[in-house]
CSV table of C-alpha atoms and ligand atoms in Angstrom, one decimal:
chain,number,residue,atom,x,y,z
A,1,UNK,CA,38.9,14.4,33.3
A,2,UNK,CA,42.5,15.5,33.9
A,3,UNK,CA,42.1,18.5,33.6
A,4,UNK,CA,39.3,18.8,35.9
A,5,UNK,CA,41.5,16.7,38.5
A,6,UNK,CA,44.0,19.0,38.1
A,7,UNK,CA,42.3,22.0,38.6
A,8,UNK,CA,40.3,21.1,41.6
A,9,UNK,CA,44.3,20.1,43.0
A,10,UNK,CA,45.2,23.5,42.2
A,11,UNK,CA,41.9,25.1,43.8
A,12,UNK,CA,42.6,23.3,47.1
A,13,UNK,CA,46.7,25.1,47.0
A,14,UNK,CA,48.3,21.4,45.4
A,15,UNK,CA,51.3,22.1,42.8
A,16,UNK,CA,49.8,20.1,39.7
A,17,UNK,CA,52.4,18.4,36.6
A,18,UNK,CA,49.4,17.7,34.1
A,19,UNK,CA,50.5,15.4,31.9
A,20,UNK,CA,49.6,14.4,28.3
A,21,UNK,CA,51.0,12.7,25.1
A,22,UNK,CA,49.4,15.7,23.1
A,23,UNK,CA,50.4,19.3,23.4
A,24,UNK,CA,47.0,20.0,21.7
A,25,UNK,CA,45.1,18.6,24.5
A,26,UNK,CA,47.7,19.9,27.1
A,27,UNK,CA,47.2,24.0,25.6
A,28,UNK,CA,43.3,23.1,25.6
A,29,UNK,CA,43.3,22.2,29.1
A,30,UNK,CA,45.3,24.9,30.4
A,31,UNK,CA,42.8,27.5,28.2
A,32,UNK,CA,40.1,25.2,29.9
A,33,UNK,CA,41.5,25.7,33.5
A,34,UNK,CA,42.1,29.6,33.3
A,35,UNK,CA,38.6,30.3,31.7
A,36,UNK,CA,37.0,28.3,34.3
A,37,UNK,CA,38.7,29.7,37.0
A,38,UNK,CA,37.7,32.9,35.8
A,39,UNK,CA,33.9,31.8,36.0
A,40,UNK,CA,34.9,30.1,39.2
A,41,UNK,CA,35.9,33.7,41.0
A,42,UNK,CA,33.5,35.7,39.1
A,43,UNK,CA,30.6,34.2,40.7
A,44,UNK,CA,32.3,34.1,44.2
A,45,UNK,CA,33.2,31.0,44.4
A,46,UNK,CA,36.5,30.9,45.0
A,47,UNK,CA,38.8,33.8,46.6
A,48,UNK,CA,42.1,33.2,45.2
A,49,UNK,CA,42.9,35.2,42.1
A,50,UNK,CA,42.6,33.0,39.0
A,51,UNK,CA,46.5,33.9,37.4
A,52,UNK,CA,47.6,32.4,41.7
A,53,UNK,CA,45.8,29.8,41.9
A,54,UNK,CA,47.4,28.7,37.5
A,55,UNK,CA,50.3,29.3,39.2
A,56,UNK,CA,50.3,25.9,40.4
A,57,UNK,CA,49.7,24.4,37.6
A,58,UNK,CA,52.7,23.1,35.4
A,59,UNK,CA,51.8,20.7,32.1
A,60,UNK,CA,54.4,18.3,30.6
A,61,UNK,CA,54.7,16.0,27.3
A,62,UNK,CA,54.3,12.7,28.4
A,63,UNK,CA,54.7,11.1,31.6
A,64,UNK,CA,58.6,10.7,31.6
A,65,UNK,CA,59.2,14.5,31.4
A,66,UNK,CA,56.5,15.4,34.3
A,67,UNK,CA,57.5,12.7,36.4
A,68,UNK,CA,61.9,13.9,36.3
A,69,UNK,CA,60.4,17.8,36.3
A,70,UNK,CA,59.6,17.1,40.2
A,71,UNK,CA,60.2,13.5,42.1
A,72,UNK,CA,58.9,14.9,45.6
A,73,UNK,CA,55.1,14.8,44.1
A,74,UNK,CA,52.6,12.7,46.9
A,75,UNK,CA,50.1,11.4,44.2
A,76,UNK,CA,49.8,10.3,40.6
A,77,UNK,CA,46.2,10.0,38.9
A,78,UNK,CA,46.5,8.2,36.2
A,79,UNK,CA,43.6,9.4,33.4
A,80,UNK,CA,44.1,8.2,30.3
A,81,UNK,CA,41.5,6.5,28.2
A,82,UNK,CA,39.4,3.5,29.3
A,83,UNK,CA,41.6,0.6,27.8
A,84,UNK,CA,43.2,-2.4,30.4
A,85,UNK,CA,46.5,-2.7,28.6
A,86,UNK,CA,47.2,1.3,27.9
A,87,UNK,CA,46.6,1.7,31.9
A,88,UNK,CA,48.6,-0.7,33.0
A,89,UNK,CA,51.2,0.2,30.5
A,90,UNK,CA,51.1,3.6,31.9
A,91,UNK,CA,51.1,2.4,35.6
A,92,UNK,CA,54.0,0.2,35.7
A,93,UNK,CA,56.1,3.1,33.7
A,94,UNK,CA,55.0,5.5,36.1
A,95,UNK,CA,55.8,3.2,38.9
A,96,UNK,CA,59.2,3.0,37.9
A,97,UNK,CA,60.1,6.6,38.0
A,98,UNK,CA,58.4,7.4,41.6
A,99,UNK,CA,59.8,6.9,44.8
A,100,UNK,CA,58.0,3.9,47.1
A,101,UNK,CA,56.4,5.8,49.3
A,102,UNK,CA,54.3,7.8,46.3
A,103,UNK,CA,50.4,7.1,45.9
A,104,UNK,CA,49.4,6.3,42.5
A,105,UNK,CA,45.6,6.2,42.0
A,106,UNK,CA,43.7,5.9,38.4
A,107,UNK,CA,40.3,7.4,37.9
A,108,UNK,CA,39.4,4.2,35.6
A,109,UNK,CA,35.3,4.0,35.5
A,110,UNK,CA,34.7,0.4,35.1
A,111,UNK,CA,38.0,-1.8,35.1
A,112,UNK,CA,38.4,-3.1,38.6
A,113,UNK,CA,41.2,-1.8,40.7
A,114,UNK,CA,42.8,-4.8,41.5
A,115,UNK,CA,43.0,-6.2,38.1
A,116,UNK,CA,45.6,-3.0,37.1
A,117,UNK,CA,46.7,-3.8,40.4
A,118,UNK,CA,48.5,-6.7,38.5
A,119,UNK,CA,50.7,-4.1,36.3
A,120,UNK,CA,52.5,-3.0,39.7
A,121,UNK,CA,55.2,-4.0,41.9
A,122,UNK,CA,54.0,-2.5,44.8
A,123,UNK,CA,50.1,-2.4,44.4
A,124,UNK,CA,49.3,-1.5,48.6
A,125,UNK,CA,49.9,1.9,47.4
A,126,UNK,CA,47.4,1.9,44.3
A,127,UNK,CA,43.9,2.6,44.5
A,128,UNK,CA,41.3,4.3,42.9
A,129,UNK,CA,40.1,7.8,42.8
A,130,UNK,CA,37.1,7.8,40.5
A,131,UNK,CA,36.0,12.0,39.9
A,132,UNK,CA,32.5,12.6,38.3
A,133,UNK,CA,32.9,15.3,35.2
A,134,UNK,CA,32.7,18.1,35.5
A,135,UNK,CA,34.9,17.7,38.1
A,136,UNK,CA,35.2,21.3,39.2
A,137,UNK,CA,31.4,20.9,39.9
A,138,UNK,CA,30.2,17.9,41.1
A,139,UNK,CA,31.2,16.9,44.9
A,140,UNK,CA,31.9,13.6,44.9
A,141,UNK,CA,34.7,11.1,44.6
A,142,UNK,CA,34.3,7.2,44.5
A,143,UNK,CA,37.6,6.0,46.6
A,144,UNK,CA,38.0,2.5,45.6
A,145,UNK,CA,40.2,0.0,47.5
A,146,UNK,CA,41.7,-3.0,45.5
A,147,UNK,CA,42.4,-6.2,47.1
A,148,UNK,CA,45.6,-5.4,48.2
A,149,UNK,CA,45.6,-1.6,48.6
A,150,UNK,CA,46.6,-1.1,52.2
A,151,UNK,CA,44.7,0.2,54.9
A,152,UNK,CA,47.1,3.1,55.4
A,153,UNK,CA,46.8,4.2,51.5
A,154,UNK,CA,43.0,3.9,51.2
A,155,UNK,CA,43.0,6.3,54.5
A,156,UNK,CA,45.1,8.2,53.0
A,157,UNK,CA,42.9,8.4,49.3
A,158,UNK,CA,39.6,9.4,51.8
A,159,UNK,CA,41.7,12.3,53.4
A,160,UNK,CA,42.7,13.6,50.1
A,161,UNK,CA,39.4,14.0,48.3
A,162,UNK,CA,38.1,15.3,51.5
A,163,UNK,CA,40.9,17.9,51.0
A,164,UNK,CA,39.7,18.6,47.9
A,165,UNK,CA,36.1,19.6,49.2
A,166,UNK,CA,34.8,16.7,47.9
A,167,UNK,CA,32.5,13.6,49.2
A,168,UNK,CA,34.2,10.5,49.0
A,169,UNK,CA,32.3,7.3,48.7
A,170,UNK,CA,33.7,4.2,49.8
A,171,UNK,CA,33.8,1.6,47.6
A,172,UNK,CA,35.3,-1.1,49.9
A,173,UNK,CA,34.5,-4.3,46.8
A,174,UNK,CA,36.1,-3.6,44.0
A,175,UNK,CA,33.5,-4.8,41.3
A,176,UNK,CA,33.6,-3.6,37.3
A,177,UNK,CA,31.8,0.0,37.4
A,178,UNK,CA,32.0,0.2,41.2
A,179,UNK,CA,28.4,1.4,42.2
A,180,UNK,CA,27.8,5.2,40.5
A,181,UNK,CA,28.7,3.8,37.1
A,182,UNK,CA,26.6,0.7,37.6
A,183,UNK,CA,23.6,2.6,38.7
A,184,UNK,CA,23.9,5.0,35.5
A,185,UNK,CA,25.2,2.5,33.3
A,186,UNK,CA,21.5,0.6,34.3
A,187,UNK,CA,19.6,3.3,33.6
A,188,UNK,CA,21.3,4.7,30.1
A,189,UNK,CA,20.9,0.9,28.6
A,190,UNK,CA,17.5,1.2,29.1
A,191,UNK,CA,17.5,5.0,27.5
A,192,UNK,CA,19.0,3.8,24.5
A,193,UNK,CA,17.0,0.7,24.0
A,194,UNK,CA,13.7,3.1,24.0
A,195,UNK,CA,15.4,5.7,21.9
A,196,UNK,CA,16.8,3.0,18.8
A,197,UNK,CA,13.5,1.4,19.7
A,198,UNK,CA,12.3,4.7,18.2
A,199,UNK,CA,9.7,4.5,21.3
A,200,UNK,CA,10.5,8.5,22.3
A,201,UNK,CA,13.6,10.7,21.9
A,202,UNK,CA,16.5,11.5,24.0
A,203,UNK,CA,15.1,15.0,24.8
A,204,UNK,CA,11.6,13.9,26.2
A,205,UNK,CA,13.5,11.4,28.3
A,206,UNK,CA,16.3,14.0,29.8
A,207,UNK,CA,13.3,16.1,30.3
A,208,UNK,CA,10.9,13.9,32.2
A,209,UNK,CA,14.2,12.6,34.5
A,210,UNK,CA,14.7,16.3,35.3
A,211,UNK,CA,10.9,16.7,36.0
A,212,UNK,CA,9.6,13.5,37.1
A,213,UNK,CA,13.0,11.8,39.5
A,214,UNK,CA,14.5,15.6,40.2
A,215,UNK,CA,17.3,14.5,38.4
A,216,UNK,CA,19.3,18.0,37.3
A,217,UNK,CA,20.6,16.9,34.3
A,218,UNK,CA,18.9,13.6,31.9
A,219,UNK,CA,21.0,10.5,31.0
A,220,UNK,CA,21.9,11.8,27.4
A,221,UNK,CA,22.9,15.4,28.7
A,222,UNK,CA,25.2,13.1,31.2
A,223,UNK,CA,26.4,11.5,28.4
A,224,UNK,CA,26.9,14.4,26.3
A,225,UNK,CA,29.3,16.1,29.1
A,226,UNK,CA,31.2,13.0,29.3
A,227,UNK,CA,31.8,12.5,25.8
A,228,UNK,CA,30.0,9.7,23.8
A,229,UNK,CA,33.8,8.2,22.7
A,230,UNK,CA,34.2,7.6,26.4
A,231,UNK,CA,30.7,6.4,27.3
A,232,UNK,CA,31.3,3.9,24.1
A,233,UNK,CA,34.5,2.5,25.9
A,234,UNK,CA,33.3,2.4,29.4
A,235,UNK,CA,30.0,0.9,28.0
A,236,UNK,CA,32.7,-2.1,26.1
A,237,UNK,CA,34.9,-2.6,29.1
A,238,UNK,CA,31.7,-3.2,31.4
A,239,UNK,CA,30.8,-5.8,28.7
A,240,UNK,CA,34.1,-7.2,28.4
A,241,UNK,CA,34.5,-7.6,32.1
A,242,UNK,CA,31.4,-9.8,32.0
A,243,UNK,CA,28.5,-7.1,32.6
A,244,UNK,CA,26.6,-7.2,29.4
A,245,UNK,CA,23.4,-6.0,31.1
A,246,UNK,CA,25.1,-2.8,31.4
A,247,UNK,CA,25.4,-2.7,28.2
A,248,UNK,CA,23.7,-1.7,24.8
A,249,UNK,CA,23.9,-3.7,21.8
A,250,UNK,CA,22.0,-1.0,19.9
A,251,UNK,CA,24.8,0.9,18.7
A,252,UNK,CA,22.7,4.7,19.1
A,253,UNK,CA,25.9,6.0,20.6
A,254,UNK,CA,28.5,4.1,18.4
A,255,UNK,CA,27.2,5.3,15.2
A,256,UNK,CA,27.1,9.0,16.6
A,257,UNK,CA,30.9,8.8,17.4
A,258,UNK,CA,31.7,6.8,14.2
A,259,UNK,CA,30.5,10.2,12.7
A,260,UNK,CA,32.6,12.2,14.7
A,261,UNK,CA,29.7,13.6,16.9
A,262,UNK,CA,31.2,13.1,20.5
A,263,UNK,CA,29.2,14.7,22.8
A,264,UNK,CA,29.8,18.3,24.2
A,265,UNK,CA,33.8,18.3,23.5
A,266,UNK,CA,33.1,18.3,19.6
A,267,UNK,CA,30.4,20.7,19.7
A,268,UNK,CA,27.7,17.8,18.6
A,269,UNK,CA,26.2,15.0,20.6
A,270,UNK,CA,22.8,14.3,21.1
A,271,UNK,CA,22.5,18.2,21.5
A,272,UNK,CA,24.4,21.0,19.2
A,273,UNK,CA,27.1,22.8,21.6
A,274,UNK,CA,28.3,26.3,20.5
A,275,UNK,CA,31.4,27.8,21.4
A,276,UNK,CA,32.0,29.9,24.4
A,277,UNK,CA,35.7,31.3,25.1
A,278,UNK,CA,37.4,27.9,24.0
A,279,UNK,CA,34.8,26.0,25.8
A,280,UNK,CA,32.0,23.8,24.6
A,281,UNK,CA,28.1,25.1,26.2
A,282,UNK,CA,25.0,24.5,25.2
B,1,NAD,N1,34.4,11.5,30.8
B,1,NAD,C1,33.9,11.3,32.1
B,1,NAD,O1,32.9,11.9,32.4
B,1,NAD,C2,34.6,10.4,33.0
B,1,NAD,C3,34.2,10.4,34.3
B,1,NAD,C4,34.9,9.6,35.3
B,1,NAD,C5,36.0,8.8,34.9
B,1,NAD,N2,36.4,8.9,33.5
B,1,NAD,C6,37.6,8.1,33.2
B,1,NAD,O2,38.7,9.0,33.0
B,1,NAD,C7,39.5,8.5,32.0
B,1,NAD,C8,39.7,9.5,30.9
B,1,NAD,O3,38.5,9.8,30.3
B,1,NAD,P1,38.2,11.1,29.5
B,1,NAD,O4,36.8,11.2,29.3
B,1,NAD,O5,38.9,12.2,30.2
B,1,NAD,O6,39.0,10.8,28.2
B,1,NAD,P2,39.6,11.8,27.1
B,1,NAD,O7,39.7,11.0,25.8
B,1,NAD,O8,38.8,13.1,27.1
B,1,NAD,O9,41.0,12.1,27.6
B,1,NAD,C9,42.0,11.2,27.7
B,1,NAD,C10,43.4,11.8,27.6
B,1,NAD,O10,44.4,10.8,27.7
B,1,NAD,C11,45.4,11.2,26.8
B,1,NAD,N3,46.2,10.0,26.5
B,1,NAD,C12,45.9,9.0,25.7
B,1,NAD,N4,47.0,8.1,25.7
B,1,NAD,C13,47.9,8.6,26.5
B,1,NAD,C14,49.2,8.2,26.9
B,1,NAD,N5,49.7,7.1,26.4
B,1,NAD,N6,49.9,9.0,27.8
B,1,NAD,C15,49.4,10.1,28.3
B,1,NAD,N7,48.2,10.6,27.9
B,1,NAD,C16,47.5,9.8,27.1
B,1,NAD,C17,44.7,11.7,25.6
B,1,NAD,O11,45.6,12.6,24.8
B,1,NAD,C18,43.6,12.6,26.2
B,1,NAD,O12,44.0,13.9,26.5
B,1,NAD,C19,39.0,7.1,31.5
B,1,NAD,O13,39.5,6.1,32.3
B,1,NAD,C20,37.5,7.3,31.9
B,1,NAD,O14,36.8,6.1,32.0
B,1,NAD,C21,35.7,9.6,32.6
């Protein structure tokens, strides 16, 4: 997910400091970045040269060094993986080495806003900016105000993803999952409860979403892109925040990630992914 923030900033003309406590992911996410941008320009759309518009784009081991490289940054997205005490570890270090008047946001996908809200000294300028993956592709943004994100941030948050050519949807309570995840989080319980069930496969049910809702891609293809170690965390936080309905206790996706089989990223997840330039397609 941050590198898909990153390059939409880059698209719309931002200077980017991606940062990462792996150099492994930061070199994939830069070979990620160029060869969509190439794909990007091929098909027209966008006009920039792909080597401008990287450019922008600087990457940096670990927050400390990204953050000194450039203190006159507006924003910081925080994207690291879905765990409460790693985020608000992260967030109060950041918040030490940025100036006041900087915006910090985290693109967090179930743990409320205003509970890593409590990691901060000054949380009016936090909020969240919750990107759909691919980011590059899909338009919209959830911009999520915690309880005491100010008026003037939150504005500031809609502006910004507007900037980036994306939708932004409001999310003015600040509930676990805010309302996209909620809705899908619904619906994939249900998926894997037919699947362990062993009442159809996840194949016949991506295909009859796509067919019989218009849906363009089926829950487990959705899950596939997002990477089933992710959907596994989300899917624990939701439950650990007290939304077990959200939740399934089957363990279909668990034991697919205890096996290494992470969705699109590792070339396996419910479907097999080959290898194209670098990047995972199916
Ligand atoms: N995958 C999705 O489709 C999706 C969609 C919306 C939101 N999100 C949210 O985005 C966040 C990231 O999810 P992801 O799927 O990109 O996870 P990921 O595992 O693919 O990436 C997380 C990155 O964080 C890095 N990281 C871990 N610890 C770190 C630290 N201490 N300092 C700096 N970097 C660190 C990892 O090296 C890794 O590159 C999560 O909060 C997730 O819920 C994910």
């Amino acid at each position: 997910m941050g590198s898909g923030i990153a390059q939409v900033c880059i698209q719309s003309g931002y200077k980017v400091i991606l940062c990462d406590t792996e150099i492994k992911s930061l070199k994939k996410a830069k070979a990620g970045i160029a060869w969509s941008l190439e794909k990007l320009h091929q098909k027209g759309r966008i006009k920039e040269p792909p080597a401008s518009v990287l450019e922008r784009l600087e990457t940096a081991q670990g927050f400390e060094t990204g953050l000194e490289t450039d203190p006159k940054i507006s924003w910081v997205i925080e994207a690291v993986v879905e765990d409460e005490s790693l985020k608000k570890k992260i967030l109060a270090m950041v918040e030490d080495r940025v100036e006041k008047e900087i915006k910090i946001a985290t693109n967090t996908s179930s743990i409320p806003v205003s509970r890593l809200a409590l990691s901060l000294k000054h949380p009016e300028r936090f909020m969240g900016l919750h990107f759909f993956g691919p980011v590059p592709l899909m338009g919209l943004v959830e911009v999520v105000r915690g309880k005491m994100t100010s008026e003037a941030v939150f504005a500031q948050g809609m502006a910004f993803v507007k900037n980036l050519g994306k939708y932004p949807v409001k999310v003015t309570k600040d509930i676990p999952g805010f309302v996209m995840n909620r809705v899908f989080a619904a619906a994939f319980r249900e998926c894997q409860e037919l699947v362990a069930n062993g009442i159809t496969t996840p194949r016949d049910i991506d295909t009859g979403m796509r067919l019989g809702y218009g849906w363009t891609a089926g829950p487990f293809e959705i899950a596939d892109n997002a990477g089933l170690d992710t959907i596994v965390r989300i899917g624990k936080s939701m439950k650990s925040l007290g939304e077990s309905y959200l939740y399934s206790d089957t363990g279909l996706v668990e034991k697919m990630v205890e096996k290494g089989n992470l969705g699109r990223k590792s070339g396996q997840g419910f479907y097999p992914y080959g290898t194209e330039s670098g990047k995972t397609s199916k």
